[in-house]
Coordinates of C-alpha atoms in Angstrom, one line a residue:
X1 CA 134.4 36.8 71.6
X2 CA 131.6 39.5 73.5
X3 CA 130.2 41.3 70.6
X4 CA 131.1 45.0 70.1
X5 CA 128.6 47.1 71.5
X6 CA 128.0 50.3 70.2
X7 CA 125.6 51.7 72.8
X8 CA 128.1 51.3 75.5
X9 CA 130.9 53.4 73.3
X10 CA 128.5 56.1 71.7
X11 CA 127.9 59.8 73.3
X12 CA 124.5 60.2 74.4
X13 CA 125.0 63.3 74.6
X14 CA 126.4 63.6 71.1
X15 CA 123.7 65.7 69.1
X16 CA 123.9 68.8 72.1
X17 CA 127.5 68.5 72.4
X18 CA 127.9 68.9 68.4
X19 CA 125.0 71.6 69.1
X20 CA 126.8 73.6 71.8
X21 CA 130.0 73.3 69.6
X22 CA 128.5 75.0 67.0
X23 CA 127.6 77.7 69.3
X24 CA 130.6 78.3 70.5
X25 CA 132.8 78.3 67.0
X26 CA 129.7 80.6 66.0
X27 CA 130.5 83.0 69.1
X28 CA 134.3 82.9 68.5
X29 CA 134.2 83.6 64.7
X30 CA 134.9 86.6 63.2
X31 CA 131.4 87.9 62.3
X32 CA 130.3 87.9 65.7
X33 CA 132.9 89.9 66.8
X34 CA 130.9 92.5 64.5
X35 CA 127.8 91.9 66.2
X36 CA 125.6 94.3 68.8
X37 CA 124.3 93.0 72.3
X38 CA 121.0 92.9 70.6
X39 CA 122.1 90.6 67.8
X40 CA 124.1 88.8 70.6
X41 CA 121.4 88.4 72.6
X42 CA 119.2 87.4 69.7
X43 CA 121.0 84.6 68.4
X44 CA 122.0 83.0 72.2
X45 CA 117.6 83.2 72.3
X46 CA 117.4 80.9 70.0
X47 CA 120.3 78.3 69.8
X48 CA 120.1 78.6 73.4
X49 CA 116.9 77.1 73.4
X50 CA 117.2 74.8 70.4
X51 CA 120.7 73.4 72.4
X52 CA 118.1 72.6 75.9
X53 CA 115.8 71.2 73.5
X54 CA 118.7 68.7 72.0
X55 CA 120.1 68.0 75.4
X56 CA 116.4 67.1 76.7
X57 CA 115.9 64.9 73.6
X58 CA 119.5 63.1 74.2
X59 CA 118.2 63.0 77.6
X60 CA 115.0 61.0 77.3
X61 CA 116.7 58.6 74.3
X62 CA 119.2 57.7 77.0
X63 CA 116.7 56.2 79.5
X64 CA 114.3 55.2 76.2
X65 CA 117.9 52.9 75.5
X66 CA 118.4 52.1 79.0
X67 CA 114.7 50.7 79.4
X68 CA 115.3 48.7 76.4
X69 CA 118.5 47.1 77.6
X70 CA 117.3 46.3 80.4
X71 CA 114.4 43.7 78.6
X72 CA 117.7 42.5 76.0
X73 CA 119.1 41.3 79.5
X74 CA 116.3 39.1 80.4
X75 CA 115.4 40.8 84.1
X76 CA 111.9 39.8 84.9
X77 CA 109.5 42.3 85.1
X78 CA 105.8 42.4 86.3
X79 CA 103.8 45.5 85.7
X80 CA 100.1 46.1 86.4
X81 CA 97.5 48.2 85.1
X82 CA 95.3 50.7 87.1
X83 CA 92.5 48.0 87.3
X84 CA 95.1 45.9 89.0
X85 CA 95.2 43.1 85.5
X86 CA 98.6 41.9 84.6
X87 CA 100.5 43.0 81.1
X88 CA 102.3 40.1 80.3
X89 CA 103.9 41.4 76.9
X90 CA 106.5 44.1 76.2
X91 CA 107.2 45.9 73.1
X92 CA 110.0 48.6 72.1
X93 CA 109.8 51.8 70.0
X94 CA 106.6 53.1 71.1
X95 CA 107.1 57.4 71.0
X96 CA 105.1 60.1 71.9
X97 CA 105.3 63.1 71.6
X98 CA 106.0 65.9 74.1
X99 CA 105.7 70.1 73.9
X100 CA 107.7 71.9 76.5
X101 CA 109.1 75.2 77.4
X102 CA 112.1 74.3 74.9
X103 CA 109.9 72.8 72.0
X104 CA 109.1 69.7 70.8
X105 CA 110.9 66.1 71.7
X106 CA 109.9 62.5 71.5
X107 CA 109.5 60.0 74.1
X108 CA 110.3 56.7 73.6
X109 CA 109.5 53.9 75.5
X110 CA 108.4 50.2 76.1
X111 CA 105.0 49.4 75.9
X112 CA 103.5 46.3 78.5
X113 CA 100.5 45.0 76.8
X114 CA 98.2 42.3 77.5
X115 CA 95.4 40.5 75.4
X116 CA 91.9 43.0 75.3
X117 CA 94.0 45.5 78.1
X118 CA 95.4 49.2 77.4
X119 CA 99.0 49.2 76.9
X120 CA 101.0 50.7 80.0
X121 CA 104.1 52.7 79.6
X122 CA 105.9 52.5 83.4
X123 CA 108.0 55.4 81.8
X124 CA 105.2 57.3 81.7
X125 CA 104.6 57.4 85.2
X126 CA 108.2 57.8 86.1
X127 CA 108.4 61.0 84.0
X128 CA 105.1 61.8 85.1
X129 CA 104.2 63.0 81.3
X130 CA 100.7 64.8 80.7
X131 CA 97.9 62.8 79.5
X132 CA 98.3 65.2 76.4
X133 CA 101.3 66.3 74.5
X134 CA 102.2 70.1 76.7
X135 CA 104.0 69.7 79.4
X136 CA 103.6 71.0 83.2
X137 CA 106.3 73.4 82.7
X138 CA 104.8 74.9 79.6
X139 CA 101.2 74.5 81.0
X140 CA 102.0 76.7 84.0
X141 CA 103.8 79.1 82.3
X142 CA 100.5 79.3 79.7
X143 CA 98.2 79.6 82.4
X144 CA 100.1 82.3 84.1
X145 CA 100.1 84.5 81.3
X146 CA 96.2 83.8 80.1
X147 CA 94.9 85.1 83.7
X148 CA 97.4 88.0 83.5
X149 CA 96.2 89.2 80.4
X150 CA 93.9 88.0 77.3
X151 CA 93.8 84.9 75.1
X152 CA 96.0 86.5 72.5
X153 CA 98.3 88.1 74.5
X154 CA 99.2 85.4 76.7
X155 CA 99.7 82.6 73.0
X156 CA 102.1 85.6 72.0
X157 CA 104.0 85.4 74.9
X158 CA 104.4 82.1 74.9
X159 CA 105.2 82.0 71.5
X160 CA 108.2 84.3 72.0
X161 CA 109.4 81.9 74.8
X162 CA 108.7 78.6 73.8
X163 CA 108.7 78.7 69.7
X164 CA 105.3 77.4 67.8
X165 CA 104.1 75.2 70.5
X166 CA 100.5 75.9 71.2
X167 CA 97.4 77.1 69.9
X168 CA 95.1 79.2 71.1
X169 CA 92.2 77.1 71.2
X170 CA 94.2 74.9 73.4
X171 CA 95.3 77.4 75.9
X172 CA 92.2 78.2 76.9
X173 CA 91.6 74.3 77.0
X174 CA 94.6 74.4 79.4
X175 CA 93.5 76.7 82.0
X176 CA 89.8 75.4 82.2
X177 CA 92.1 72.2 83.6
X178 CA 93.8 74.1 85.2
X179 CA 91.4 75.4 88.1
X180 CA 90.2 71.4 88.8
X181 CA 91.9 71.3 92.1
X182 CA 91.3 75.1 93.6
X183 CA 89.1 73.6 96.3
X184 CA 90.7 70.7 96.8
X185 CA 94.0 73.0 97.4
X186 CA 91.9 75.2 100.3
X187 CA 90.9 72.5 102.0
X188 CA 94.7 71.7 102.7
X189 CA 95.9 74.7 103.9
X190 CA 96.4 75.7 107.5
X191 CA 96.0 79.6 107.8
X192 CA 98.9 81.9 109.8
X193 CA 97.7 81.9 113.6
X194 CA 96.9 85.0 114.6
X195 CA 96.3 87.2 118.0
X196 CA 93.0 87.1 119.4
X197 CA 93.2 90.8 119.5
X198 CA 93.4 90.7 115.3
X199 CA 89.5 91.4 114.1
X200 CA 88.6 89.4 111.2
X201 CA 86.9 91.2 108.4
X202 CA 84.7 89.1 106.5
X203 CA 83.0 91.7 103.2
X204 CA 81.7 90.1 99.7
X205 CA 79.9 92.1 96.6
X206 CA 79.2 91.2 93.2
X207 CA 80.1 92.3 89.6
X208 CA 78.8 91.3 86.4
X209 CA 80.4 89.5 83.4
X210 CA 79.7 89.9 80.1
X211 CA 78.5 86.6 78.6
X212 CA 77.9 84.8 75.8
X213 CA 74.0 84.1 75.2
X214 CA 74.3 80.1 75.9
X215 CA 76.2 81.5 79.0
X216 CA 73.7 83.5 80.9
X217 CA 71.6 82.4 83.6
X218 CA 68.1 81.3 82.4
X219 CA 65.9 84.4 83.2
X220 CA 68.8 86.6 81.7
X221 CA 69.0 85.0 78.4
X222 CA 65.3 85.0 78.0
X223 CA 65.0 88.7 79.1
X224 CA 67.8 88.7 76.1
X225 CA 65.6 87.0 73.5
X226 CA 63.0 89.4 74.6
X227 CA 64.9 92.2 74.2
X228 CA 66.3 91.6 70.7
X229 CA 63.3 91.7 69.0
X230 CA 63.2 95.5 70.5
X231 CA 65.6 97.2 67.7
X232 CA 66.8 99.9 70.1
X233 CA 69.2 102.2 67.3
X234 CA 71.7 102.3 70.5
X235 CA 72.7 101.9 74.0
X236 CA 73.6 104.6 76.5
X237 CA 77.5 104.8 77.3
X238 CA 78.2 101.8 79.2
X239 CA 75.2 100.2 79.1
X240 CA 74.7 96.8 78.6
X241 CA 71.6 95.0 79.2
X242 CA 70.6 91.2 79.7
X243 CA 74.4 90.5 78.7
X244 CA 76.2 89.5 82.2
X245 CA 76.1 87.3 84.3
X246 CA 76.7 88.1 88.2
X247 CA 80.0 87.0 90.0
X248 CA 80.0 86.4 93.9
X249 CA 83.0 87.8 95.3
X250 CA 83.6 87.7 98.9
X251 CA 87.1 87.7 101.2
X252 CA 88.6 87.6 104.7
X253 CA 91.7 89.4 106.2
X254 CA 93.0 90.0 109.2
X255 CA 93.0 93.5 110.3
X256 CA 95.6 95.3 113.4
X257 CA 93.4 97.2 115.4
X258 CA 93.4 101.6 114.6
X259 CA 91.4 103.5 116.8
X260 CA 90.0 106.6 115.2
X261 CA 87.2 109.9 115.9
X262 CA 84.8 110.7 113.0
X263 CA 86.9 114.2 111.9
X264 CA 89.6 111.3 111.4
X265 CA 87.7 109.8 108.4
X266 CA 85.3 113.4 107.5
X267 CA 87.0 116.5 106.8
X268 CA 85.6 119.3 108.9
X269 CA 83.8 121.9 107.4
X270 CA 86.5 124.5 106.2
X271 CA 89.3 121.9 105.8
X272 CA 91.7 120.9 109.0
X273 CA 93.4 122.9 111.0
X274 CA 96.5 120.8 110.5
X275 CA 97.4 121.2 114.0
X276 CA 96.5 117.7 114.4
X277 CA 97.4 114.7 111.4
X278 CA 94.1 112.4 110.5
X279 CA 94.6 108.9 112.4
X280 CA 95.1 106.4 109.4
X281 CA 92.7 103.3 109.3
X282 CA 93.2 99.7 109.7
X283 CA 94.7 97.8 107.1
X284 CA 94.2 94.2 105.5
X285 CA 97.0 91.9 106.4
X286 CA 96.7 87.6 105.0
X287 CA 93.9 89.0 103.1
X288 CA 92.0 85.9 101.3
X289 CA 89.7 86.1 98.3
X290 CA 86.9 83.9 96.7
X291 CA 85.2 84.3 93.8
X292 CA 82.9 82.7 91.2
X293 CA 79.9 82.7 88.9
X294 CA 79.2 79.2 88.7
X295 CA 78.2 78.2 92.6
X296 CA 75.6 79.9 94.1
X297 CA 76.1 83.5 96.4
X298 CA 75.0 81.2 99.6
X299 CA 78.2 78.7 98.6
X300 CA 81.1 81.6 97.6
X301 CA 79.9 83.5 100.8
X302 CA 80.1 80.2 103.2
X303 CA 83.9 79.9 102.1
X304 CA 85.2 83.1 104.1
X305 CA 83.6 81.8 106.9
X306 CA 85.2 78.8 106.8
X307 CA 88.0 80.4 105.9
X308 CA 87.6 82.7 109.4
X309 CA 86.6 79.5 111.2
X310 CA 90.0 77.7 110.3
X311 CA 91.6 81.2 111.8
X312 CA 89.9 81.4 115.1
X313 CA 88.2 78.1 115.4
X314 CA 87.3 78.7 119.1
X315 CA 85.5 82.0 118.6
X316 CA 88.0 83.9 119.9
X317 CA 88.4 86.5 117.9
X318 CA 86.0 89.9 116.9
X319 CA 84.5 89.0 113.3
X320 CA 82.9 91.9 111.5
X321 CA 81.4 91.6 108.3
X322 CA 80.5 94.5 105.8
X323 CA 78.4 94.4 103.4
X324 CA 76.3 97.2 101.1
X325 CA 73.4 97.2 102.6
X326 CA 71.5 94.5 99.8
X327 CA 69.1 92.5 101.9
X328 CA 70.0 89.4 99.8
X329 CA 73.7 89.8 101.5
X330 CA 72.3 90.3 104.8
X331 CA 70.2 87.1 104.7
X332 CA 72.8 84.8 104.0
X333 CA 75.2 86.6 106.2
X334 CA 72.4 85.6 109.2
X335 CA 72.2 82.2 107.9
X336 CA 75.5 81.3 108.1
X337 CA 76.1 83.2 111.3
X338 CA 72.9 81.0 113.2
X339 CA 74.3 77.7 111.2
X340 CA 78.3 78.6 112.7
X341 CA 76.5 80.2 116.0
X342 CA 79.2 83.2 116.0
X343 CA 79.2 86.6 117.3
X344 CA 79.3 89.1 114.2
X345 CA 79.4 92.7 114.2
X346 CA 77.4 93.5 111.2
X347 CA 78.4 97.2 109.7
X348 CA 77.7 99.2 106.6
X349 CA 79.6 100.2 104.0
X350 CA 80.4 103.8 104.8
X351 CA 81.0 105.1 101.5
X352 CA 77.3 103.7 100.1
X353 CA 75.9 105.8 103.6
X354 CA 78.1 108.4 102.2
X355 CA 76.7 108.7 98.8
X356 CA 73.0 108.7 100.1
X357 CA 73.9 111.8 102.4
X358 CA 75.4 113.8 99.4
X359 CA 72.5 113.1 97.0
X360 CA 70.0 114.5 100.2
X361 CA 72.7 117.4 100.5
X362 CA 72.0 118.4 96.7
X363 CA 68.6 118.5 97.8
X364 CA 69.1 121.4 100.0
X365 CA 71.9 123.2 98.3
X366 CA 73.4 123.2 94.9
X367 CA 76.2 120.5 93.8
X368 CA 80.0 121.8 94.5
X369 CA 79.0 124.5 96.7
X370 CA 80.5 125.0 100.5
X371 CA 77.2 124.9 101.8
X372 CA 76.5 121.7 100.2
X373 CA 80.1 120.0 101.3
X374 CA 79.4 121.5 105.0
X375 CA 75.6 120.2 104.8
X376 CA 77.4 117.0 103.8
X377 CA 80.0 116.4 106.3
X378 CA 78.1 117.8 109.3
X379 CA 75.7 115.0 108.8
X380 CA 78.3 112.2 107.9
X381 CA 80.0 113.4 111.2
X382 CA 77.4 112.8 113.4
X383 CA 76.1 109.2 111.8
X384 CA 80.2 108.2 112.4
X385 CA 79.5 109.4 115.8
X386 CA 76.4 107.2 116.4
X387 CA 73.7 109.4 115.6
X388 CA 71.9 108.2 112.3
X389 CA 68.7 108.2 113.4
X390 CA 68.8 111.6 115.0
X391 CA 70.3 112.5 111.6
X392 CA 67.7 111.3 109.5
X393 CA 64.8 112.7 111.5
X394 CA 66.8 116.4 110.8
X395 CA 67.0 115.8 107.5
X396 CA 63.4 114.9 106.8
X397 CA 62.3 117.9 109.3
X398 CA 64.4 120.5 107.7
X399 CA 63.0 119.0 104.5
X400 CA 59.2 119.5 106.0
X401 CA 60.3 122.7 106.9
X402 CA 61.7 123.6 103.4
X403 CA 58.4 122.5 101.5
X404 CA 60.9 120.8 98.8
X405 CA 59.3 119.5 95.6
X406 CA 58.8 116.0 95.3
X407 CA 61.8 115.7 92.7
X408 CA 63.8 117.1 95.1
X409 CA 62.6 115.5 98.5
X410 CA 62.8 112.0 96.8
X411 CA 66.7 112.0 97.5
X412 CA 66.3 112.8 101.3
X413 CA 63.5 110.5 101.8
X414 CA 65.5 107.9 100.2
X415 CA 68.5 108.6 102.7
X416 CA 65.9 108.1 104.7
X417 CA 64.8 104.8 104.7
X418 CA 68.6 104.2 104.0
X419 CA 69.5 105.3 107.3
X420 CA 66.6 104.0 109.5
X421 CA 66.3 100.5 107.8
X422 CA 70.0 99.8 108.9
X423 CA 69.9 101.6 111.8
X424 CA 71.5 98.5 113.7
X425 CA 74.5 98.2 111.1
X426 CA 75.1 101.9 111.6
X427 CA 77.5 101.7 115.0
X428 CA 80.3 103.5 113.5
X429 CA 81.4 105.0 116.8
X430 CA 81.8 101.4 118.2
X431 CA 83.4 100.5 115.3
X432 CA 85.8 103.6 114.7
X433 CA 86.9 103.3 118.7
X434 CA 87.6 99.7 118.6
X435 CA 89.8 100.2 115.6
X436 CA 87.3 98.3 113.1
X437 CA 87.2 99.1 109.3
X438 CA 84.0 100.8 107.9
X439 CA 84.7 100.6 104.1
X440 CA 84.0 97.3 101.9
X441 CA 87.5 99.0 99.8
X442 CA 89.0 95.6 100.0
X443 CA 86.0 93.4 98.1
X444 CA 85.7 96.7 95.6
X445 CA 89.2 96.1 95.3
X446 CA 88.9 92.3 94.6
X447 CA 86.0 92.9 92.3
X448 CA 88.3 95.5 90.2
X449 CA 91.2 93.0 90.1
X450 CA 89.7 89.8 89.8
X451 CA 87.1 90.9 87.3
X452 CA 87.5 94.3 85.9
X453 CA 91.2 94.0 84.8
X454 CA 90.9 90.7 82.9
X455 CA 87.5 90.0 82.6
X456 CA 86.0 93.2 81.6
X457 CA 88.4 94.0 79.1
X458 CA 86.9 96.1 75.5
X459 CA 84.9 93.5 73.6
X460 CA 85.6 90.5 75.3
X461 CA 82.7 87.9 75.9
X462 CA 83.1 84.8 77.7
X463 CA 81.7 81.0 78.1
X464 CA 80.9 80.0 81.2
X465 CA 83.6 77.7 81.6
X466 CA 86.3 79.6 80.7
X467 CA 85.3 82.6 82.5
X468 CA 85.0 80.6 85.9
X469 CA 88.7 78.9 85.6
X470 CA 90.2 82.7 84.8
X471 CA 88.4 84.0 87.6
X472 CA 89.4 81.2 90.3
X473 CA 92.9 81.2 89.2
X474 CA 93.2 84.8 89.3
X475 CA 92.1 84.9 93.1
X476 CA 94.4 81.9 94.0
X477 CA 97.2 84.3 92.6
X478 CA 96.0 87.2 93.9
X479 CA 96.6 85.7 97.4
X480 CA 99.9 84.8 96.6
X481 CA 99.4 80.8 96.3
X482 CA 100.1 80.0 92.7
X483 CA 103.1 78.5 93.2
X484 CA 101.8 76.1 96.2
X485 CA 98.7 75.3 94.1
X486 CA 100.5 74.5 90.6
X487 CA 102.6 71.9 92.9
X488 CA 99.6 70.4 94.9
X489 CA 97.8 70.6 91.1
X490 CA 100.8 68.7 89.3
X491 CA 100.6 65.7 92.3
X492 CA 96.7 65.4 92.0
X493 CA 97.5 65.1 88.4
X494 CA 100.0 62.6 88.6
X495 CA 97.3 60.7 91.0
X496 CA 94.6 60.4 88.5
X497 CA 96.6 59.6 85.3
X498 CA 98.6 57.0 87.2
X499 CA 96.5 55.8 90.1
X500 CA 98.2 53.3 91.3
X501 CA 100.4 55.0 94.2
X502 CA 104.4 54.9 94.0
X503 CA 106.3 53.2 90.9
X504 CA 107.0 50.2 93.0
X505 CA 103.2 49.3 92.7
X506 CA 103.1 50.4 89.4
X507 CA 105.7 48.6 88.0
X508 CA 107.3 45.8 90.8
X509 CA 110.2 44.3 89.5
X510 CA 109.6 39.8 90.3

């Protein structure tokens, strides 16, 4: 007589079926006729979740039983390990655990073991489980809110969604993992085609991080050490010295062309006319940011280019690059441009030209006076129109003329050698008629979102490493890849916890 076989009669399911039944005689019952939306909507919360979390559990027992009846019935099974060495024994019951967005559950499975070898679970790699116990579910959803918002904020949330699964400390573990593959994940990708009428804007800047001392760049922290022994009572607003570290920012958009004049950008003195509206600039389209304070300005500033060069490989294209004016960006600009032998169009920030002509204005007239906003934009007109050196020999002669005191003539001689030591990044009339943009607002804009809204928050101090994965991640969201990348991350994680490619190879069935 076959014996009876109770896994063949009992629900698998059993546990969340008793579990949703309980929900659902709680839900018709009398006392929760009596109950608001809110209390409604607070109890579904949490048996909701508690009933996924049972029906996950039923779900893995059932294959954990399922494995196990398939060694009672004798089928011959040969399964490697990643250095390719046969594990000749098998052995039931070994769990694990697992945290995931609906709490914890346990993972059983059979272990193949051999004689001095690591024990290989084949279930493992069919599941695809973590090498530790969070999930990739609950890892994304972590990482997601720690590069929205802080440490603390981002464990709460997670909290309120998933129950007591995860610390602090190892969030922050989680995301340092997390930005591994952001390279990796560029490499792959094959930009939107564009027309070769498109410009490509290539701008970078930096901003500084506040750091912890074991985190600042050598001649920082010893400026630091030097500094301490100072015992300055306090700092000025805002100030804080020998405590950041510089990040490289840099980015590349594509740009439809807007043709504009110079009273377009600089109000005329008196206001317009408003017989005829300002022009509106060019705007960023498939913009693309880098960012990062652990390679070196020459390597963050190399990836636009690439990036550019997988947009127009053939050259096709106008590429202008703005920058501030620092000579530092300017050389590695030139360097990369003789190493990719491309035509640039080199321009400066308007708005640093901008704030050198209105600190030589206050020269001549007093701040927030007419004559001082007309002084101002009479100038600014004619360096949009081409004319900056012509505009910076006026300025100095009227200064001659003027006999200013050297307080005062400082700030014109200064928008001086401003104007006539970039004299060759100054073609805003070229620029402003091919429909170019003359304002780095995009990089400034990257800097602020990148940096200044999660990195710079009150009091916050960061390690190196951790400050480096928030900042990477937070530029592959900001250009709108966080999906794509968690997927490619998840398969290069699945390659290097079970290298062996395909379950066939890793567990092939004599």
């Amino acid at each position: 007589m076959t014996p009876y076989d109770m896994h063949a009669t009992a629900d698998p399911f059993a546990d969340s079926l008793s579990a949703f039944e309980t929900l659902t005689t709680t839900l018709s019952g009398s006392d929760a006729g009596t109950w608001t939306h809110t209390a409604l909507e607070k109890y579904l919360d949490l048996a909701g979740r508690e009933l996924l979390r049972l029906l996950l559990q039923d779900h893995l027992d059932l294959r954990a039983m399922r494995e196990e009846e398939q060694i009672r019935s004798g089928a011959r099974q040969v399964v490697v390990g990643p250095e390719g060495q046969v594990r000749p024994w098998r052995e039931t019951g070994h769990p694990r655990w697992l945290a995931n967005m609906f709490g914890m559950v346990r993972v059983t499975r059979v272990a193949h073991r051999g004689q001095g070898l690591s024990n290989v679970h084949p279930a493992d790699a069919v599941l695809s489980l973590p090498a530790g116990r969070h999930s990739t579910g609950l890892r994304q959803l972590a990482v997601t809110e720690a590069v929205r918002g802080s440490f603390d904020q981002a464990h709460d949330a997670v909290e309120r969604r998933c129950g007591n699964v995860l610390g602090k400390r190892r969030l922050e573990e989680l995301v340092v993992a997390a930005a591994v593959d952001v390279e990796g994940f560029y490499r792959t990708r094959i930009p939107i085609p564009c027309s070769r009428t498109m410009p490509l804007v290539i701008q970078a800047d930096g901003k500084g991080v506040v750091m912890r001392p074991e985190s600042l760049r050598e001649a920082t922290r010893r400026a630091a050490a030097k500094a301490a022994g100072a015992h300055r009572g306090r700092l000025a607003p805002g100030e804080k010295p020998n405590r950041k570290r510089m990040a490289t920012v840099a980015c590349v958009f594509d740009t439809r062309p807007a043709p504009r004049r110079p009273h377009d950008v600089i109000h005329p003195p008196g206001g317009r006319s408003g017989e005829r509206p300002a022009r509106p600039g060019p705007r960023a389209e498939n913009k693309w940011c880098t960012a990062s304070l652990v390679r070196t300005p020459e390597q963050v500033i190399s990836d636009p280019f690439d990036q550019a060069e997988a947009r127009d490989p053939k050259h096709l294209r106008p590429w202008v690059v703005l920058v501030d004016g620092a000579r530092h960006q300017l050389d590695l600009i030139s360097a990369e441009t003789g190493r990719r032998g491309v035509t640039l169009h080199v321009l400066l920030d308007f708005v640093h030209v901008a704030e050198y002509v209105w600190a030589a204005a206050h020269a001549f007239h007093k701040p927030g006076t007419t004559e001082a906003e007309a002084w101002a934009a009479d100038r600014l007109t004619a360096i949009l129109a081409g004319q900056a050196a012509h505009t910076a020999a006026e300025m100095t002669s009227q200064a001659e003329r003027e006999h200013l005191p050297a307080a005062r003539r400082e700030a014109v001689d200064a928008c001086d050698r401003y104007l006539t030591g970039h004299l060759d990044q100054l073609r805003y009339d070229t620029a402003l008629e091919k429909g170019w943009p003359i304002a780095t607002s995009a990089v400034e804009g990257a800097c602020r979102h990148l940096i200044a809204d999660r990195l710079d928050i009150t009091g916050a101090r960061w390690g190196l490493h951790g400050a480096e994965a928030v900042l990477r991640l937070r530029a592959v969201l900001s250009n709108g890849d966080f999906d794509s990348y968690w997927r490619y991350h998840a398969a290069r994680e699945h390659e290097r916890l079970y290298p062996v490619p395909g379950r066939r190879n890793y567990a092939r069935t004599a």
